[in-house]
Amino acid sequence: MSLKIDQGLFNLDFTDYHAILGTAVDADLKEIRKRYLTIARRLHPDSCMTEDISDRQRASELLSKLVNPAYEKLSQEKTYAEYCILLRLKGQQAVKQQETIVLNSDSARLLAAASDIDTSYRLALRNLAEKQYNQLDQAIEIAGQISELNLVYLMRKESRGEAVGTRRTAAPSAGENSTPMRSPTPTTPVRVPATREALIAAYLRRSQEFETKQNFPRAILELRDAIKMDASSSECHSRLGLIYLKTNQNTMAKIHFNKALELDPQDAVALEGKRRLETPTSTAIAPAKGKLEPQKPGVKGGKPDPGKLDKKGKSSSKDKPDNGNGGLFGLFGSKKK
């Protein structure tokens, strides 16, 4: 079973985790968790209602490869904050490329022409989410249709200058007392950064962590992803050049040092990196100090001079060093007498 989704935000090189779970792009954590548990009960091998072996395998694959990773991404504030930045950037990108975007689903086309964006979006989303995992062979197709809804919603909101991506505040349930307590515990709301600088900083932080662990391939990957997002960051180029230098990839190091200095001629990391690249390293070995012992007459390079052999073709005994050892015994010990 192919898990590839090629509609909506997925066509913009973006994994739409909201579409996989069938939740709105501004759903709060309580909604996301409730939706995840509903899907998990339907797909988990212990609670899956289908008896067909292939359907059970398909359900397990959907749960492990799509649903679980989506919930993990959306349920953690740290990763969700970064995800929201990317989500908004994709909305801005879609507005700029709207002439090339083709909508395949009727629900997305209706939303594009709707007067009440929010009501139409949530109604269409609810209808698709209700049947998303009822028929497993249609789960991928419906996720694509939901992603098209999300794409249109983002585009229309962005064209109005309205930010999308921050969680809505969950409304209190009917059984909860909405009256604030007399001495409420102060809380600090989680603020989602509105600029791409925060995401670049996250890439730099992760690359430094991988570099500290000497996981240089992962550090390089983080910095290359950061440069894809912002090619004008001299810090990303200089840091990448430094890691290439550490891994003896001098050509790549030089390219990124030069790019960093082109963007910022005062980049200290790039300046130091270029200095290290351009400093010649001496490979010559200096001769050892001290006097050499004079060779004995008739001995060249520690070997008997062929001109000093006796009549039997052997070197004369006076030219042999008398060390008390001979033959193989010289290797393993003194010759026994």
C-alpha positions as a printed Julia matrix, in Angstrom:
337×3 Matrix{Float64}:
   0.0     0.0     0.0
   1.4     3.35   -1.01
   1.33    6.02    1.69
   2.24    8.86   -0.66
  -0.1    11.86   -0.59
   0.16   14.23   -3.55
  -2.51   16.85   -2.92
  -2.72   20.16   -1.11
   0.19   21.12    1.11
   1.96   17.86    0.34
   2.6    19.21   -3.17
   4.54   22.09   -1.6
   7.1    19.72   -0.08
   5.38   19.86    3.3
   3.99   17.09    5.51
   0.49   18.13    6.52
   0.1    16.39    9.9
  -3.27   18.06   10.47
  -4.6    16.42    7.31
  -3.34   13.01    8.45
  -5.24   13.35   11.72
  -8.21   15.13   10.15
  -7.97   18.15   12.46
  -8.15   21.87   11.75
  -4.88   23.75   11.34
  -5.64   25.72   14.5
  -6.95   22.81   16.59
  -6.03   22.87   20.28
  -4.17   20.04   21.98
  -7.34   18.61   23.52
  -8.97   18.26   20.1
  -5.84   16.71   18.62
  -5.53   14.16   21.41
  -9.22   13.22   21.22
  -9.01   12.74   17.47
  -5.81   10.71   17.75
  -7.31    8.33   20.31
 -10.35    7.8    18.1
  -8.18    6.9    15.11
  -5.8     4.76   17.19
  -8.66    2.65   18.56
  -9.88    2.1    15.03
  -6.48    1.11   13.63
  -4.69   -0.64   16.5
  -4.37   -4.44   16.04
  -5.94   -5.12   19.45
  -9.07   -3.11   18.73
  -9.34   -3.17   14.93
 -12.78   -4.55   14.02
 -11.93   -5.96   10.6
 -11.17   -9.66   10.24
  -9.46   -9.37    6.87
  -5.71   -9.93    7.23
  -4.75   -7.43    4.53
  -6.98   -4.76    6.09
  -5.43   -5.36    9.5
  -1.97   -4.98    8.01
  -3.04   -1.8     6.24
  -4.48   -0.42    9.48
  -1.28   -1.18   11.37
   0.81    0.49    8.67
  -1.35    3.63    8.67
  -1.1     3.85   12.45
   2.65    3.35   12.73
   3.83    5.3     9.68
   1.35    8.18    9.48
  -0.9     8.64   12.5
   1.6     8.13   15.33
   4.28   10.44   13.83
   1.61   13.09   13.15
   0.39   13.04   16.73
   3.93   13.13   18.1
   4.68   16.21   16.01
   1.51   18.12   16.92
   1.37   17.21   20.6
   4.75   18.65   21.6
   4.9    22.41   22.01
   8.52   22.71   20.87
   8.08   20.86   17.58
   4.63   22.35   17.08
   5.99   25.9    17.3
   8.49   25.19   14.52
   5.8    23.41   12.52
   3.53   26.46   12.74
   6.22   28.71   11.32
   6.65   26.41    8.34
   2.88   26.15    7.93
   2.51   29.9     7.66
   5.47   30.16    5.27
   3.81   27.56    3.05
   0.63   29.62    3.09
   2.59   32.67    1.95
   4.3    30.61   -0.73
   0.95   29.31   -1.97
  -0.45   32.84   -2.29
   2.51   33.81   -4.47
   2.08   30.68   -6.6
  -1.72   30.62   -6.69
  -1.79   30.78  -10.49
  -0.1    27.37  -10.65
  -2.14   25.63   -7.93
  -4.78   23.19   -9.17
  -7.6    22.04   -6.86
  -8.83   18.49   -7.44
 -11.55   18.13   -4.79
 -15.01   19.69   -4.82
 -14.76   20.63   -1.15
 -11.63   22.72   -1.78
 -13.22   24.47   -4.77
 -16.31   25.31   -2.73
 -14.17   26.69    0.08
 -12.24   28.85   -2.38
 -15.51   30.57   -3.33
 -17.21   30.55    0.09
 -18.12   33.84    1.74
 -17.9    32.53    5.33
 -14.45   30.96    5.31
 -14.31   29.64    8.87
 -17.74   28.02    8.96
 -17.37   26.47    5.51
 -13.9    25.17    6.34
 -14.9    23.47    9.59
 -18.06   21.97    8.12
 -16.23   20.49    5.12
 -13.42   19.25    7.36
 -15.84   17.52    9.73
 -17.57   15.71    6.87
 -14.27   14.38    5.51
 -12.82   13.47    8.91
 -15.87   11.37    9.84
 -15.21    8.93    7.0
 -11.42    9.26    6.77
 -10.5     5.95    8.42
 -13.8     4.09    8.04
 -12.68    2.66    4.71
  -8.95    2.09    4.92
  -8.39    2.04    1.18
  -9.65    5.65    1.02
  -7.69    7.03    3.99
  -4.84    8.41    1.87
  -7.18    9.97   -0.68
  -9.25   11.68    2.01
  -6.1    12.96    3.73
  -5.19   14.58    0.42
  -8.62   16.22    0.18
  -8.29   17.55    3.73
  -4.86   18.92    2.87
  -6.4    20.77   -0.08
  -8.93   22.27    2.33
  -6.1    23.33    4.62
  -4.22   24.86    1.71
  -7.19   26.92    0.53
  -7.96   28.0     4.1
  -4.36   29.14    4.64
  -4.3    31.02    1.34
  -7.53   32.88    2.01
  -6.5    33.75    5.55
  -3.06   34.87    4.41
  -4.53   37.06    1.67
  -6.53   38.81    4.4
  -3.46   39.24    6.58
  -4.8    36.87    9.25
  -2.3    34.55   10.93
  -3.1    30.84   11.02
  -1.3    28.15   12.97
  -1.56   29.11   16.64
  -3.75   26.85   18.72
  -7.23   28.01   19.61
  -7.92   28.22   23.32
 -10.0    25.22   24.3
 -13.44   26.23   25.51
 -14.48   24.88   28.95
 -16.86   21.94   28.89
 -20.42   22.18   30.21
 -19.47   20.61   33.54
 -16.57   22.97   34.17
 -16.9    26.18   36.12
 -15.82   29.04   33.88
 -15.59   31.47   36.83
 -11.93   32.11   37.65
 -10.69   31.07   41.08
  -9.88   33.7    43.66
  -6.12   33.11   43.51
  -5.34   31.65   40.1
  -1.91   30.25   39.43
  -0.15   32.55   36.98
   0.69   30.89   33.7
   2.85   32.0    30.83
   1.18   31.4    27.46
   3.24   29.68   24.81
   3.98   32.15   22.06
   4.65   30.92   18.57
   7.41   32.91   16.84
   6.14   34.8    13.83
   9.37   34.94   11.85
  11.62   32.46   10.15
  14.58   33.6    12.27
  13.33   31.36   15.08
  13.34   28.35   12.81
  16.84   29.15   11.52
  18.0    29.43   15.13
  16.54   25.98   15.81
  18.46   24.52   12.88
  21.67   26.12   14.15
  21.06   24.83   17.66
  20.47   21.27   16.49
  23.51   21.34   14.21
  25.68   22.44   17.12
  24.31   19.61   19.25
  25.15   17.07   16.54
  28.58   18.65   16.07
  29.28   18.3    19.8
  28.42   14.61   19.53
  30.69   14.41   16.43
  27.71   13.4    14.33
  28.93   15.57   11.46
  26.62   14.18    8.71
  23.54   15.15   10.73
  25.03   18.54   11.58
  25.66   19.18    7.87
  22.1    18.12    7.03
  20.61   20.55    9.56
  22.64   23.46    8.17
  21.83   22.61    4.57
  18.12   22.59    5.44
  18.56   25.97    7.11
  20.23   27.37    3.99
  17.35   26.07    1.86
  15.05   28.18    4.0
  17.3    31.26    4.11
  20.22   31.3     1.69
  21.19   34.79    2.88
  22.28   33.65    6.36
  26.03   34.16    6.62
  26.05   32.33    9.95
  24.65   29.17    8.38
  27.24   29.26    5.59
  30.15   29.91    7.95
  29.08   27.16   10.36
  28.69   24.73    7.47
  32.12   25.71    6.16
  33.62   25.06    9.58
  32.16   21.55    9.75
  33.4    20.79    6.24
  36.83   21.99    7.36
  36.73   19.68   10.38
  35.89   16.74    8.13
  38.71   17.56    5.67
  36.35   18.63    2.89
  38.35   21.74    2.12
  36.78   22.54   -1.24
  33.28   22.64    0.22
  34.58   24.56    3.22
  36.08   27.22    0.97
  32.83   27.59   -1.0
  30.77   28.26    2.12
  33.37   30.5     3.76
  33.44   32.62    0.6
  29.65   32.76    0.51
  29.5    33.79    4.17
  32.01   36.59    3.58
  30.12   37.7     0.51
  27.04   38.12    2.71
  28.93   39.51    5.71
  32.58   40.54    5.19
  33.03   40.72    8.98
  31.88   37.15    9.71
  34.46   36.07   12.3
  33.96   32.32   11.82
  34.39   32.57    8.05
  37.46   34.81    8.37
  39.13   32.39   10.76
  38.17   29.43    8.58
  39.7    31.01    5.47
  42.85   31.85    7.41
  43.21   28.21    8.43
  42.61   27.08    4.86
  45.21   29.45    3.44
  47.89   28.8     6.07
  50.39   26.33    4.55
  51.22   23.34    6.68
  54.8    22.06    6.6
  55.14   18.38    5.89
  58.96   18.27    5.82
  60.64   16.25    8.59
  63.54   18.03   10.25
  66.76   16.04   10.53
  67.48   14.65   13.95
  70.0    16.56   15.96
  73.14   14.93   17.33
  76.29   13.31   15.99
  76.16   10.2    13.9
  78.45    7.39   14.93
  81.31    6.99   12.46
  81.13    3.9    10.34
  83.75    1.29   10.83
  86.22    0.84    8.06
  85.0    -1.6     5.46
  81.38   -1.25    6.54
  78.86    0.71    4.49
  75.47    1.45    5.92
  76.04   -1.09    8.67
  76.78   -3.89    6.17
  80.15   -5.45    5.34
  81.95   -3.97    2.37
  82.02   -6.53   -0.42
  85.64   -5.51   -1.03
  86.61   -6.74    2.44
  85.43  -10.35    2.1
  87.85  -13.16    2.83
  88.72  -15.88    0.44
  85.66  -17.96    1.33
  83.34  -15.08    0.49
  82.69  -14.23    4.12
  83.41  -11.01    5.84
  86.48  -11.0     7.95
  85.97  -11.57   11.65
  87.57   -8.31   12.61
  84.79   -6.42   10.84
  82.06   -8.23   12.76
  80.72   -6.61   15.9
  81.38   -8.96   18.78
  78.15   -8.91   20.77
  78.18  -12.45   21.99
  75.14  -13.35   19.92
  74.84  -15.08   16.6
  72.27  -16.37   14.12
  68.76  -16.89   15.45
  70.04  -16.93   18.99
  70.69  -13.23   18.63
  66.93  -12.74   18.43
  65.88  -14.83   21.36
  68.82  -14.76   23.75
  72.47  -15.44   24.29
  74.04  -18.5    22.77
  74.54  -21.18   25.3
  78.06  -22.38   25.79
